[in-house]
Amino acid sequence: MHASTVRSLLVRGMLAGLIAGLFAFAVAYAVGEPPVNGAIAVEEAKAAGEAPAGHGSHAGHGGGTVAVEAAEEEEEGISRSAQSTFGLATGVLVYGVALGGIASLAFSFALGRVGRFSPRATAALTAAAAFTTVYLMPFLKYPATPPAVGNPETIGKRTTLFFLMILLSVLLGIAALIAGRRLAPRLGNWNATLAAGAGFVVVTAVAFAVLPDNEDAVATGFPAGLLWEFRLASLAVQAVLWAVFGIVFGVLAQKTLAPRAASDREVRLEAPAAG
């Protein structure tokens, strides 16, 4: 693939990521913000209940509430409304553009190497593989938790484990792709795909068993319903992001590559006649 074609696909991948980010932001705001607000309310209520124990005789005169409000004013430089709108939109859109660019490069490499699929089908497969390896597998091992819920002293450990799981998942996905290609001549495309997929699942399950759990990721007593509402919302945001990207980028890639493919065929047909 020519460098100019890769650059063109990179730009379209970032555009598709931006569009996907808009859809993901809508989902995050509609279904993700309510459980976040609920988690914050739970933490504030917990802090208000614990504060009187540290204020002695002032507990009965609103000392806990005053302490919580003062801590909030001191810690929050940005209002909650700004965080849930402009802040959330900025983060999701930047995330979408970045992942769109990376996924378009993966698409450029995969096109024609994973089977005789059209650009649109290859884009869908790329998006599905990225969603599975970058988010779904790490999510199953270390599911998302609302902000201010986990133990702040272990956030470094939890972050390291999560990114380690992402790295392992991506590497195992690449290994499964290579194994599938090498098995295809002997087993056929369908059986090779099944064998590579089964191998990916088995090795990933072993990684799940070997890596430590996040036993302190959620504070004791946190409402289970609220926790799962947040986790399902997080999963929905990622699913929408990658689904929209796969559809939009597939259309853009098809339109970009179809004229180039037709031009290449004309050149090949004219070459023998010229000779």
PDB file of N, CA and C in Angstrom, residues 47-100:
ATOM      1  N   ALA A  47     -18.474  10.187  53.766  1.00  0.00           N
ATOM      2  CA  ALA A  47     -17.565  11.153  54.389  1.00  0.00           C
ATOM      3  C   ALA A  47     -18.283  11.970  55.449  1.00  0.00           C
ATOM      4  N   ALA A  48     -19.529  12.327  55.175  1.00  0.00           N
ATOM      5  CA  ALA A  48     -20.293  13.102  56.146  1.00  0.00           C
ATOM      6  C   ALA A  48     -20.575  12.296  57.403  1.00  0.00           C
ATOM      7  N   GLY A  49     -20.749  10.980  57.248  1.00  0.00           N
ATOM      8  CA  GLY A  49     -20.997  10.131  58.401  1.00  0.00           C
ATOM      9  C   GLY A  49     -19.759   9.882  59.222  1.00  0.00           C
ATOM     10  N   GLU A  50     -18.572   9.883  58.570  1.00  0.00           N
ATOM     11  CA  GLU A  50     -17.329   9.636  59.289  1.00  0.00           C
ATOM     12  C   GLU A  50     -16.761  10.898  59.922  1.00  0.00           C
ATOM     13  N   ALA A  51     -17.094  12.069  59.381  1.00  0.00           N
ATOM     14  CA  ALA A  51     -16.502  13.314  59.852  1.00  0.00           C
ATOM     15  C   ALA A  51     -16.795  13.618  61.311  1.00  0.00           C
ATOM     16  N   PRO A  52     -18.041  13.400  61.814  1.00  0.00           N
ATOM     17  CA  PRO A  52     -18.301  13.723  63.213  1.00  0.00           C
ATOM     18  C   PRO A  52     -17.403  12.997  64.186  1.00  0.00           C
ATOM     19  N   ALA A  53     -16.967  11.785  63.845  1.00  0.00           N
ATOM     20  CA  ALA A  53     -16.117  11.025  64.761  1.00  0.00           C
ATOM     21  C   ALA A  53     -14.796  11.732  64.990  1.00  0.00           C
ATOM     22  N   GLY A  54     -14.382  12.535  64.030  1.00  0.00           N
ATOM     23  CA  GLY A  54     -13.114  13.235  64.176  1.00  0.00           C
ATOM     24  C   GLY A  54     -13.259  14.647  64.675  1.00  0.00           C
ATOM     25  N   HIS A  55     -14.523  15.105  64.944  1.00  0.00           N
ATOM     26  CA  HIS A  55     -14.724  16.478  65.367  1.00  0.00           C
ATOM     27  C   HIS A  55     -15.292  16.583  66.774  1.00  0.00           C
ATOM     28  N   GLY A  56     -15.353  15.469  67.472  1.00  0.00           N
ATOM     29  CA  GLY A  56     -15.737  15.490  68.869  1.00  0.00           C
ATOM     30  C   GLY A  56     -17.089  16.107  69.102  1.00  0.00           C
ATOM     31  N   SER A  57     -17.170  17.128  69.992  1.00  0.00           N
ATOM     32  CA  SER A  57     -18.423  17.719  70.402  1.00  0.00           C
ATOM     33  C   SER A  57     -19.078  18.524  69.302  1.00  0.00           C
ATOM     34  N   HIS A  58     -18.364  18.815  68.231  1.00  0.00           N
ATOM     35  CA  HIS A  58     -18.949  19.601  67.148  1.00  0.00           C
ATOM     36  C   HIS A  58     -19.766  18.736  66.203  1.00  0.00           C
ATOM     37  N   ALA A  59     -19.824  17.417  66.445  1.00  0.00           N
ATOM     38  CA  ALA A  59     -20.513  16.523  65.531  1.00  0.00           C
ATOM     39  C   ALA A  59     -21.987  16.847  65.450  1.00  0.00           C
ATOM     40  N   GLY A  60     -22.582  17.235  66.544  1.00  0.00           N
ATOM     41  CA  GLY A  60     -24.007  17.510  66.557  1.00  0.00           C
ATOM     42  C   GLY A  60     -24.363  18.867  66.027  1.00  0.00           C
ATOM     43  N   HIS A  61     -23.429  19.683  65.586  1.00  0.00           N
ATOM     44  CA  HIS A  61     -23.704  21.039  65.123  1.00  0.00           C
ATOM     45  C   HIS A  61     -23.314  21.221  63.672  1.00  0.00           C
ATOM     46  N   GLY A  62     -23.406  20.125  62.894  1.00  0.00           N
ATOM     47  CA  GLY A  62     -23.140  20.229  61.462  1.00  0.00           C
ATOM     48  C   GLY A  62     -21.674  20.256  61.117  1.00  0.00           C
ATOM     49  N   GLY A  63     -20.806  19.853  62.033  1.00  0.00           N
ATOM     50  CA  GLY A  63     -19.374  19.875  61.757  1.00  0.00           C
ATOM     51  C   GLY A  63     -18.991  18.989  60.599  1.00  0.00           C
ATOM     52  N   GLY A  64     -19.658  17.792  60.470  1.00  0.00           N
ATOM     53  CA  GLY A  64     -19.334  16.880  59.384  1.00  0.00           C
ATOM     54  C   GLY A  64     -19.655  17.485  58.035  1.00  0.00           C
ATOM     55  N   THR A  65     -20.839  18.116  57.920  1.00  0.00           N
ATOM     56  CA  THR A  65     -21.243  18.724  56.652  1.00  0.00           C
ATOM     57  C   THR A  65     -20.322  19.849  56.252  1.00  0.00           C
ATOM     58  N   VAL A  66     -19.953  20.672  57.234  1.00  0.00           N
ATOM     59  CA  VAL A  66     -19.049  21.779  56.945  1.00  0.00           C
ATOM     60  C   VAL A  66     -17.710  21.276  56.453  1.00  0.00           C
ATOM     61  N   ALA A  67     -17.218  20.205  57.085  1.00  0.00           N
ATOM     62  CA  ALA A  67     -15.919  19.647  56.686  1.00  0.00           C
ATOM     63  C   ALA A  67     -15.971  19.120  55.261  1.00  0.00           C
ATOM     64  N   VAL A  68     -17.064  18.421  54.930  1.00  0.00           N
ATOM     65  CA  VAL A  68     -17.193  17.870  53.582  1.00  0.00           C
ATOM     66  C   VAL A  68     -17.250  18.980  52.551  1.00  0.00           C
ATOM     67  N   GLU A  69     -18.063  20.040  52.843  1.00  0.00           N
ATOM     68  CA  GLU A  69     -18.180  21.143  51.897  1.00  0.00           C
ATOM     69  C   GLU A  69     -16.846  21.853  51.721  1.00  0.00           C
ATOM     70  N   ALA A  70     -16.114  22.031  52.810  1.00  0.00           N
ATOM     71  CA  ALA A  70     -14.814  22.696  52.714  1.00  0.00           C
ATOM     72  C   ALA A  70     -13.838  21.875  51.896  1.00  0.00           C
ATOM     73  N   ALA A  71     -13.870  20.550  52.101  1.00  0.00           N
ATOM     74  CA  ALA A  71     -12.974  19.685  51.337  1.00  0.00           C
ATOM     75  C   ALA A  71     -13.309  19.728  49.853  1.00  0.00           C
ATOM     76  N   GLU A  72     -14.631  19.774  49.565  1.00  0.00           N
ATOM     77  CA  GLU A  72     -15.028  19.826  48.166  1.00  0.00           C
ATOM     78  C   GLU A  72     -14.554  21.127  47.511  1.00  0.00           C
ATOM     79  N   GLU A  73     -14.734  22.259  48.219  1.00  0.00           N
ATOM     80  CA  GLU A  73     -14.324  23.539  47.663  1.00  0.00           C
ATOM     81  C   GLU A  73     -12.818  23.591  47.458  1.00  0.00           C
ATOM     82  N   GLU A  74     -12.084  22.912  48.320  1.00  0.00           N
ATOM     83  CA  GLU A  74     -10.630  22.939  48.239  1.00  0.00           C
ATOM     84  C   GLU A  74     -10.114  22.036  47.123  1.00  0.00           C
ATOM     85  N   GLU A  75     -10.793  20.866  46.934  1.00  0.00           N
ATOM     86  CA  GLU A  75     -10.294  19.884  45.987  1.00  0.00           C
ATOM     87  C   GLU A  75     -10.803  20.126  44.565  1.00  0.00           C
ATOM     88  N   GLU A  76     -12.014  20.664  44.420  1.00  0.00           N
ATOM     89  CA  GLU A  76     -12.611  20.802  43.108  1.00  0.00           C
ATOM     90  C   GLU A  76     -12.283  22.159  42.511  1.00  0.00           C
ATOM     91  N   GLY A  77     -11.374  22.155  41.509  1.00  0.00           N
ATOM     92  CA  GLY A  77     -11.105  23.397  40.811  1.00  0.00           C
ATOM     93  C   GLY A  77     -12.064  23.599  39.673  1.00  0.00           C
ATOM     94  N   ILE A  78     -12.733  22.527  39.216  1.00  0.00           N
ATOM     95  CA  ILE A  78     -13.696  22.580  38.129  1.00  0.00           C
ATOM     96  C   ILE A  78     -15.027  22.060  38.658  1.00  0.00           C
ATOM     97  N   SER A  79     -16.095  22.738  38.294  1.00  0.00           N
ATOM     98  CA  SER A  79     -17.412  22.349  38.778  1.00  0.00           C
ATOM     99  C   SER A  79     -17.807  20.995  38.215  1.00  0.00           C
ATOM    100  N   ARG A  80     -18.695  20.317  38.920  1.00  0.00           N
ATOM    101  CA  ARG A  80     -19.154  19.003  38.479  1.00  0.00           C
ATOM    102  C   ARG A  80     -19.891  19.098  37.149  1.00  0.00           C
ATOM    103  N   SER A  81     -20.649  20.174  36.932  1.00  0.00           N
ATOM    104  CA  SER A  81     -21.373  20.329  35.677  1.00  0.00           C
ATOM    105  C   SER A  81     -20.414  20.471  34.499  1.00  0.00           C
ATOM    106  N   ALA A  82     -19.308  21.181  34.715  1.00  0.00           N
ATOM    107  CA  ALA A  82     -18.310  21.321  33.644  1.00  0.00           C
ATOM    108  C   ALA A  82     -17.617  19.992  33.376  1.00  0.00           C
ATOM    109  N   GLN A  83     -17.351  19.229  34.423  1.00  0.00           N
ATOM    110  CA  GLN A  83     -16.722  17.927  34.247  1.00  0.00           C
ATOM    111  C   GLN A  83     -17.610  16.982  33.449  1.00  0.00           C
ATOM    112  N   SER A  84     -18.913  17.018  33.697  1.00  0.00           N
ATOM    113  CA  SER A  84     -19.833  16.080  33.059  1.00  0.00           C
ATOM    114  C   SER A  84     -20.236  16.500  31.653  1.00  0.00           C
ATOM    115  N   THR A  85     -19.850  17.686  31.218  1.00  0.00           N
ATOM    116  CA  THR A  85     -20.203  18.150  29.873  1.00  0.00           C
ATOM    117  C   THR A  85     -18.940  18.404  29.044  1.00  0.00           C
ATOM    118  N   PHE A  86     -18.329  19.567  29.256  1.00  0.00           N
ATOM    119  CA  PHE A  86     -17.152  19.929  28.466  1.00  0.00           C
ATOM    120  C   PHE A  86     -15.979  18.987  28.734  1.00  0.00           C
ATOM    121  N   GLY A  87     -15.763  18.665  29.985  1.00  0.00           N
ATOM    122  CA  GLY A  87     -14.657  17.767  30.311  1.00  0.00           C
ATOM    123  C   GLY A  87     -14.857  16.378  29.726  1.00  0.00           C
ATOM    124  N   LEU A  88     -16.062  15.848  29.883  1.00  0.00           N
ATOM    125  CA  LEU A  88     -16.359  14.519  29.352  1.00  0.00           C
ATOM    126  C   LEU A  88     -16.266  14.512  27.830  1.00  0.00           C
ATOM    127  N   ALA A  89     -16.823  15.539  27.183  1.00  0.00           N
ATOM    128  CA  ALA A  89     -16.786  15.604  25.721  1.00  0.00           C
ATOM    129  C   ALA A  89     -15.359  15.680  25.211  1.00  0.00           C
ATOM    130  N   THR A  90     -14.538  16.517  25.847  1.00  0.00           N
ATOM    131  CA  THR A  90     -13.145  16.650  25.415  1.00  0.00           C
ATOM    132  C   THR A  90     -12.408  15.323  25.526  1.00  0.00           C
ATOM    133  N   GLY A  91     -12.553  14.668  26.661  1.00  0.00           N
ATOM    134  CA  GLY A  91     -11.859  13.402  26.873  1.00  0.00           C
ATOM    135  C   GLY A  91     -12.287  12.335  25.887  1.00  0.00           C
ATOM    136  N   VAL A  92     -13.609  12.195  25.675  1.00  0.00           N
ATOM    137  CA  VAL A  92     -14.106  11.148  24.776  1.00  0.00           C
ATOM    138  C   VAL A  92     -13.722  11.437  23.336  1.00  0.00           C
ATOM    139  N   LEU A  93     -13.794  12.691  22.908  1.00  0.00           N
ATOM    140  CA  LEU A  93     -13.471  13.025  21.520  1.00  0.00           C
ATOM    141  C   LEU A  93     -11.985  12.830  21.228  1.00  0.00           C
ATOM    142  N   VAL A  94     -11.131  13.258  22.150  1.00  0.00           N
ATOM    143  CA  VAL A  94      -9.692  13.049  21.963  1.00  0.00           C
ATOM    144  C   VAL A  94      -9.375  11.560  21.935  1.00  0.00           C
ATOM    145  N   TYR A  95     -10.009  10.815  22.822  1.00  0.00           N
ATOM    146  CA  TYR A  95      -9.839   9.361  22.863  1.00  0.00           C
ATOM    147  C   TYR A  95     -10.269   8.727  21.544  1.00  0.00           C
ATOM    148  N   GLY A  96     -11.419   9.164  21.016  1.00  0.00           N
ATOM    149  CA  GLY A  96     -11.913   8.611  19.772  1.00  0.00           C
ATOM    150  C   GLY A  96     -11.007   8.907  18.591  1.00  0.00           C
ATOM    151  N   VAL A  97     -10.508  10.155  18.507  1.00  0.00           N
ATOM    152  CA  VAL A  97      -9.620  10.525  17.407  1.00  0.00           C
ATOM    153  C   VAL A  97      -8.320   9.729  17.467  1.00  0.00           C
ATOM    154  N   ALA A  98      -7.754   9.595  18.659  1.00  0.00           N
ATOM    155  CA  ALA A  98      -6.491   8.860  18.810  1.00  0.00           C
ATOM    156  C   ALA A  98      -6.661   7.392  18.438  1.00  0.00           C
ATOM    157  N   LEU A  99      -7.697   6.758  18.976  1.00  0.00           N
ATOM    158  CA  LEU A  99      -7.912   5.350  18.664  1.00  0.00           C
ATOM    159  C   LEU A  99      -8.291   5.153  17.198  1.00  0.00           C
ATOM    160  N   GLY A 100      -9.009   6.124  16.637  1.00  0.00           N
ATOM    161  CA  GLY A 100      -9.342   6.031  15.218  1.00  0.00           C
ATOM    162  C   GLY A 100      -8.111   6.044  14.342  1.00  0.00           C
TER     163      GLY A 100
END
